[in-house]
PDB file of C-alpha atoms in Angstrom:
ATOM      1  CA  UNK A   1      -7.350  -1.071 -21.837  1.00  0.00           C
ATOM      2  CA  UNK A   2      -4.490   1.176 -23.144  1.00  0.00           C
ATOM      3  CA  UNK A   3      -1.266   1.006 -22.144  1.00  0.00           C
ATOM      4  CA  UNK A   4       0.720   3.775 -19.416  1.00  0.00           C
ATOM      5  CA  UNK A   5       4.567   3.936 -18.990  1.00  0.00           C
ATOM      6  CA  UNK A   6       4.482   5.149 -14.973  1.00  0.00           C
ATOM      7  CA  UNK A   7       7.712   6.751 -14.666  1.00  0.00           C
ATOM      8  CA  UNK A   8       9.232   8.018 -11.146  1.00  0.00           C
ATOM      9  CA  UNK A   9       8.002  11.531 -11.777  1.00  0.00           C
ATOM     10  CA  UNK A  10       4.308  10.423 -12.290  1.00  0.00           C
ATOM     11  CA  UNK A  11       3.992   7.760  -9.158  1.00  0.00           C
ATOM     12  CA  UNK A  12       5.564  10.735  -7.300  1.00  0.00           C
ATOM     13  CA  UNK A  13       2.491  12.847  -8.547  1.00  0.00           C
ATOM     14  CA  UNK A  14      -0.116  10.059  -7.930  1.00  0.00           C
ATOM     15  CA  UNK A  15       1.219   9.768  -4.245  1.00  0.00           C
ATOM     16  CA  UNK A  16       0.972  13.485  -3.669  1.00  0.00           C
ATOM     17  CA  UNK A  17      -2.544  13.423  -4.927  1.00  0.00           C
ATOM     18  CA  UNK A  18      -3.653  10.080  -2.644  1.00  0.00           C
ATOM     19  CA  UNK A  19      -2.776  12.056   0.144  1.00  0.00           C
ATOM     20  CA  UNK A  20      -4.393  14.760  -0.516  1.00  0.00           C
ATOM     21  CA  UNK A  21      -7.422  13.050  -1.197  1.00  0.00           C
ATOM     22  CA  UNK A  22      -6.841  10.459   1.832  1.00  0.00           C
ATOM     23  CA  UNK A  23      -6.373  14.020   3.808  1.00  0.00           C
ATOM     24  CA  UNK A  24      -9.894  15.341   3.084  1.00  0.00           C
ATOM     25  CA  UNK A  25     -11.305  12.334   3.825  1.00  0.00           C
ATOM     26  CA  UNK A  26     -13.751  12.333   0.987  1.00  0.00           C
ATOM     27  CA  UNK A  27     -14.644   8.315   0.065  1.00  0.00           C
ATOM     28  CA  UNK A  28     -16.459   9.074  -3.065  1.00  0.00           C
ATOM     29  CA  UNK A  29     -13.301  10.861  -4.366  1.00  0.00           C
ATOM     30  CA  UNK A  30     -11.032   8.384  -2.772  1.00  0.00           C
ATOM     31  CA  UNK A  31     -13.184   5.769  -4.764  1.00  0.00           C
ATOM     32  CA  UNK A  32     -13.369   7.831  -7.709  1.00  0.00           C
ATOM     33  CA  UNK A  33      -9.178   8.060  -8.052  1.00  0.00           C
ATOM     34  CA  UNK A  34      -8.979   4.371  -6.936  1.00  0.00           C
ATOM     35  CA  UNK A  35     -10.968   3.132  -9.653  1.00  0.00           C
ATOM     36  CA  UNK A  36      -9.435   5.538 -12.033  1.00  0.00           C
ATOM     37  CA  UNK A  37      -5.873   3.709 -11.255  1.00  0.00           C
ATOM     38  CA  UNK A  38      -7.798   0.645 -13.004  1.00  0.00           C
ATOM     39  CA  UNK A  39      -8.278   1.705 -16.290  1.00  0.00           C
ATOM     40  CA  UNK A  40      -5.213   1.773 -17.758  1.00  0.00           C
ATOM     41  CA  UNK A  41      -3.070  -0.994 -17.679  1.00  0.00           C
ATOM     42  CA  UNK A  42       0.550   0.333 -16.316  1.00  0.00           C
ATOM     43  CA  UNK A  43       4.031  -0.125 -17.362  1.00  0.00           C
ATOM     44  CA  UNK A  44       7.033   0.980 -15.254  1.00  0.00           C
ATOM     45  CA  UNK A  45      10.537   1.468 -15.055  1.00  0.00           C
ATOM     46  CA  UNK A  46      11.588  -0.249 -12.112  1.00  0.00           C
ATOM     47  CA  UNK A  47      10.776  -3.002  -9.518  1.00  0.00           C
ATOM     48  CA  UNK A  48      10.308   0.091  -6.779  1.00  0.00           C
ATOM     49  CA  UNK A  49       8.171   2.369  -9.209  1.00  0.00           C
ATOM     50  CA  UNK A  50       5.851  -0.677  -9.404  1.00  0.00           C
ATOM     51  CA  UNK A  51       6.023  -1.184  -5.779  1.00  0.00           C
ATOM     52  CA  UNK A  52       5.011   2.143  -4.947  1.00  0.00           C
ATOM     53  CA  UNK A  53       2.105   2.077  -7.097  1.00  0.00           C
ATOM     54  CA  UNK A  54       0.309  -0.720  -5.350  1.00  0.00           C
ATOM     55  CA  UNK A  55       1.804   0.365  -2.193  1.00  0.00           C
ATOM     56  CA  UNK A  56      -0.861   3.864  -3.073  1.00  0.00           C
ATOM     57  CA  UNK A  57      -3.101   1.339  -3.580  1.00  0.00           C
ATOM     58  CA  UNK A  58      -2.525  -0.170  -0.645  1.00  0.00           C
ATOM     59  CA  UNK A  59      -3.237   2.852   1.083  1.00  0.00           C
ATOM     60  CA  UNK A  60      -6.206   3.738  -0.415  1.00  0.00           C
ATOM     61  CA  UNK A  61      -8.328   0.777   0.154  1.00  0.00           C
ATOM     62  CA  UNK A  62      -6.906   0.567   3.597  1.00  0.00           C
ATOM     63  CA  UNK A  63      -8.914   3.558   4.278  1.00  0.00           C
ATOM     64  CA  UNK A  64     -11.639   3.031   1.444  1.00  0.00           C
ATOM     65  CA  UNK A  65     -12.113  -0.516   2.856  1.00  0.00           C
ATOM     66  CA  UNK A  66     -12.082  -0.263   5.862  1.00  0.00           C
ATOM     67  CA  UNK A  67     -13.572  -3.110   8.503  1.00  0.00           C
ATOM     68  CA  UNK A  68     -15.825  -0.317  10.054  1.00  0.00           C
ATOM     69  CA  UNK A  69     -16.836   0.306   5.992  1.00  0.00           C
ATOM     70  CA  UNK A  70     -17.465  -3.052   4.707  1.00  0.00           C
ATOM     71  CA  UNK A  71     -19.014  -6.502   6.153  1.00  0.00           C
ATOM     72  CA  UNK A  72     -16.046  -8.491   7.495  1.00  0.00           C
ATOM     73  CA  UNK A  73     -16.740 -11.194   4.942  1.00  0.00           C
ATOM     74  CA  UNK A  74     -16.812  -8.693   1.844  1.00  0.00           C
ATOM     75  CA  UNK A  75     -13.762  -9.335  -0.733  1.00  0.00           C
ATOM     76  CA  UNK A  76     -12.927  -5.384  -0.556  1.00  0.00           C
ATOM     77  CA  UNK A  77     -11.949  -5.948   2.618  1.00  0.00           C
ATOM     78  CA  UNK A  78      -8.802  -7.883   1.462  1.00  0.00           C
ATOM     79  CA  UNK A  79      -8.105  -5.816  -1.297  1.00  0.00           C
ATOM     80  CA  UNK A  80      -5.534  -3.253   0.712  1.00  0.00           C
ATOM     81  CA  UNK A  81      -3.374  -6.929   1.918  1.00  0.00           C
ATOM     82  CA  UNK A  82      -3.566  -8.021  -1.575  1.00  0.00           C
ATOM     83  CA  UNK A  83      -1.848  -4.273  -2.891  1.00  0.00           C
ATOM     84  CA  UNK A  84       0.450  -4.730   0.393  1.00  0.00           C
ATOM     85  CA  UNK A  85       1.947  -8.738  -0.434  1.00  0.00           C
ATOM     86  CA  UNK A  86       1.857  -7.508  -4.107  1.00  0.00           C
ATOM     87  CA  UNK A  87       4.197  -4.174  -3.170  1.00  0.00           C
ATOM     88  CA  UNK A  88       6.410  -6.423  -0.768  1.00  0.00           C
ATOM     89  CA  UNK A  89       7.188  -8.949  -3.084  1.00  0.00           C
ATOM     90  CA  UNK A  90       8.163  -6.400  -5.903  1.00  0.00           C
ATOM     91  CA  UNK A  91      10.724  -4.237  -3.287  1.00  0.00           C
ATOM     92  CA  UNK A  92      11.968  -7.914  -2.934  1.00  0.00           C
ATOM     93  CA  UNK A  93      12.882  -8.476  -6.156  1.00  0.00           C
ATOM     94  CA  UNK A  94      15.390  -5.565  -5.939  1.00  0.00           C
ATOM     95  CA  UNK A  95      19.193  -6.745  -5.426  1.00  0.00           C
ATOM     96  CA  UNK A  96      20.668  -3.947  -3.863  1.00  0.00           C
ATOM     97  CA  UNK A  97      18.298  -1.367  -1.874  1.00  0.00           C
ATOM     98  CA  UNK A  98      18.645   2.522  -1.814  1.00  0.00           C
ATOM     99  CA  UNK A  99      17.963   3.929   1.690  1.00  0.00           C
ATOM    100  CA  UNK A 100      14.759   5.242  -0.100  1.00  0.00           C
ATOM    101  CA  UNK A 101      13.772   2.123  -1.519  1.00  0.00           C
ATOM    102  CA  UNK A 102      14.699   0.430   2.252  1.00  0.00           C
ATOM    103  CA  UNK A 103      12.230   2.826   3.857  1.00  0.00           C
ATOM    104  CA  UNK A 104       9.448   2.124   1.362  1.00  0.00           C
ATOM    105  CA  UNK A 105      10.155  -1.780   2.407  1.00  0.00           C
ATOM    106  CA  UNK A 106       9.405  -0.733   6.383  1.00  0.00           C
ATOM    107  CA  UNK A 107       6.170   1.377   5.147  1.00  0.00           C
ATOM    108  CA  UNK A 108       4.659  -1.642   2.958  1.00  0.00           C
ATOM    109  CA  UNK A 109       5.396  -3.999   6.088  1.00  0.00           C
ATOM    110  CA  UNK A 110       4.231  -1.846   8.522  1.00  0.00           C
ATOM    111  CA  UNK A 111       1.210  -0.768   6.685  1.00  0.00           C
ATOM    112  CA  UNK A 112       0.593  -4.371   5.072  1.00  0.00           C
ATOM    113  CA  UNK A 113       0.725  -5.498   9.433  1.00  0.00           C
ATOM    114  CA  UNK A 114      -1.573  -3.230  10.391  1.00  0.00           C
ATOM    115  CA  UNK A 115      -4.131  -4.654   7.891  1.00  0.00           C
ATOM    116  CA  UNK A 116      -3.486  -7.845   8.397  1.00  0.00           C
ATOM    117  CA  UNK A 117      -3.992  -6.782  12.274  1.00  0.00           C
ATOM    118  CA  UNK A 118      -7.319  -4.941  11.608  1.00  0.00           C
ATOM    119  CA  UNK A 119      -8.321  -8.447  10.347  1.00  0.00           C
ATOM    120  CA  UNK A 120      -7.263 -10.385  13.522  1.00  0.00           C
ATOM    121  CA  UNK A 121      -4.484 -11.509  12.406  1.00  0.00           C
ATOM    122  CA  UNK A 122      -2.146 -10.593  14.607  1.00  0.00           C
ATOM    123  CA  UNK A 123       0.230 -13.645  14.714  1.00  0.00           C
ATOM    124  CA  UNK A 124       0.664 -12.730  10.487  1.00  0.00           C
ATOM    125  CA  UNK A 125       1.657  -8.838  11.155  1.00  0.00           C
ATOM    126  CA  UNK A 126       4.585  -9.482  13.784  1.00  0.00           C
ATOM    127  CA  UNK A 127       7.024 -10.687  11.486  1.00  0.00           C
ATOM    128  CA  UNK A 128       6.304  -8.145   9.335  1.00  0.00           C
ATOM    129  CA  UNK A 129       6.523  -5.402  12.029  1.00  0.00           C
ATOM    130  CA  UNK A 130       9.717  -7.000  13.352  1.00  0.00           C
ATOM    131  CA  UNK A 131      11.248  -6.677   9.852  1.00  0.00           C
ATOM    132  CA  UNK A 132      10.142  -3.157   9.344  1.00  0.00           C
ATOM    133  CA  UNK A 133      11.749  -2.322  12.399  1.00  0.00           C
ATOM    134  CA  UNK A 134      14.683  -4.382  11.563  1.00  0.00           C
ATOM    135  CA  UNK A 135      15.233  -2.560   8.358  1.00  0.00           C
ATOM    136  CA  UNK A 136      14.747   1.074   9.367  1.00  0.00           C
ATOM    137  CA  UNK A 137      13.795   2.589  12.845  1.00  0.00           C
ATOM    138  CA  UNK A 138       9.812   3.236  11.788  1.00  0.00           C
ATOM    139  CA  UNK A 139       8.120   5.094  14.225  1.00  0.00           C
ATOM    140  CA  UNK A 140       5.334   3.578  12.810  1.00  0.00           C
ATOM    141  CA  UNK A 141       5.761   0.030  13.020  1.00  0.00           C
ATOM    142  CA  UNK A 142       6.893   0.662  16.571  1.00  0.00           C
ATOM    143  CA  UNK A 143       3.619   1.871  17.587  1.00  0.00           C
ATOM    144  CA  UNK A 144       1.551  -0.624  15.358  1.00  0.00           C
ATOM    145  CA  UNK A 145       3.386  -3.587  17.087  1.00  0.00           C
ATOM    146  CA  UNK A 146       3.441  -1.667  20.873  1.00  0.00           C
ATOM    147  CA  UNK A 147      -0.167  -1.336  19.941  1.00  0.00           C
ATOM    148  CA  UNK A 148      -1.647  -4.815  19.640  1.00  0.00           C
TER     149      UNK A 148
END
């Protein structure tokens, strides 16, 4: 494995092109860039670049893995909570949060909550939702919690 610096720019870029891909709904492709994200091993220049990277992780095998994708006892199933804990503990680590940085926090709980709830476990997401609320007014995580 060679080494990547990620800077700001570049997870910018790799978000841009997740969502396209996520958009057209296309799992080999979303597989294809997924896997691609493996093969180098990263650097990065901050706590939030690093969060955002697994947080497009996140995202991707949320849809890639899906329960209605995979046998509820298949590891890949866990795979988008693992990116999720991984990108909420790394926004954590930051002292003092930009507004930017504060909505990327709600997004990884609300998004990390709605796995958790795909899995059954609600009881686990509701804190999470709760904070995400707490910390900016998601739309999102009011919907995900009004939801289940």
């Amino acid at each position: 494995m060679s080494a990547n610096i990620l800077k700001s720019k570049t997870i910018e870029e790799l978000s841009q092109k997740a969502d396209e891909i996520l958009q057209e709904a296309d799992n080999e492709k979303l597989k294809s860039f997924l896997e691609s994200l493996f093969e180098i091993e990263h650097t990065f220049e901050s706590f939030a670049d690093n969060a955002r990277f697994y947080y497009i992780l996140g995202n991707c095998a949320q849809v890639l893995y899906s329960y209605q994708r995979v046998d509820w006892f298949s590891d890949e199933l866990g795979k988008s909570v693992i990116f999720f804990r991984k990108a909420l503990y790394l926004i954590q680590q930051i002292d003092v949060l930009s507004d930017g940085e504060v909505y990327l926090q709600s997004c990884i709980e609300t998004n990390l909550g709605n796995s958790l709830s795909s899995q059954g476990r609600a009881f686990c997401c509701i804190p999470l939702w709760d904070n995400a609320l707490k910390c900016k007014q998601n739309p999102v995580a009011v919907l995900s919690k009004a939801d289940n």
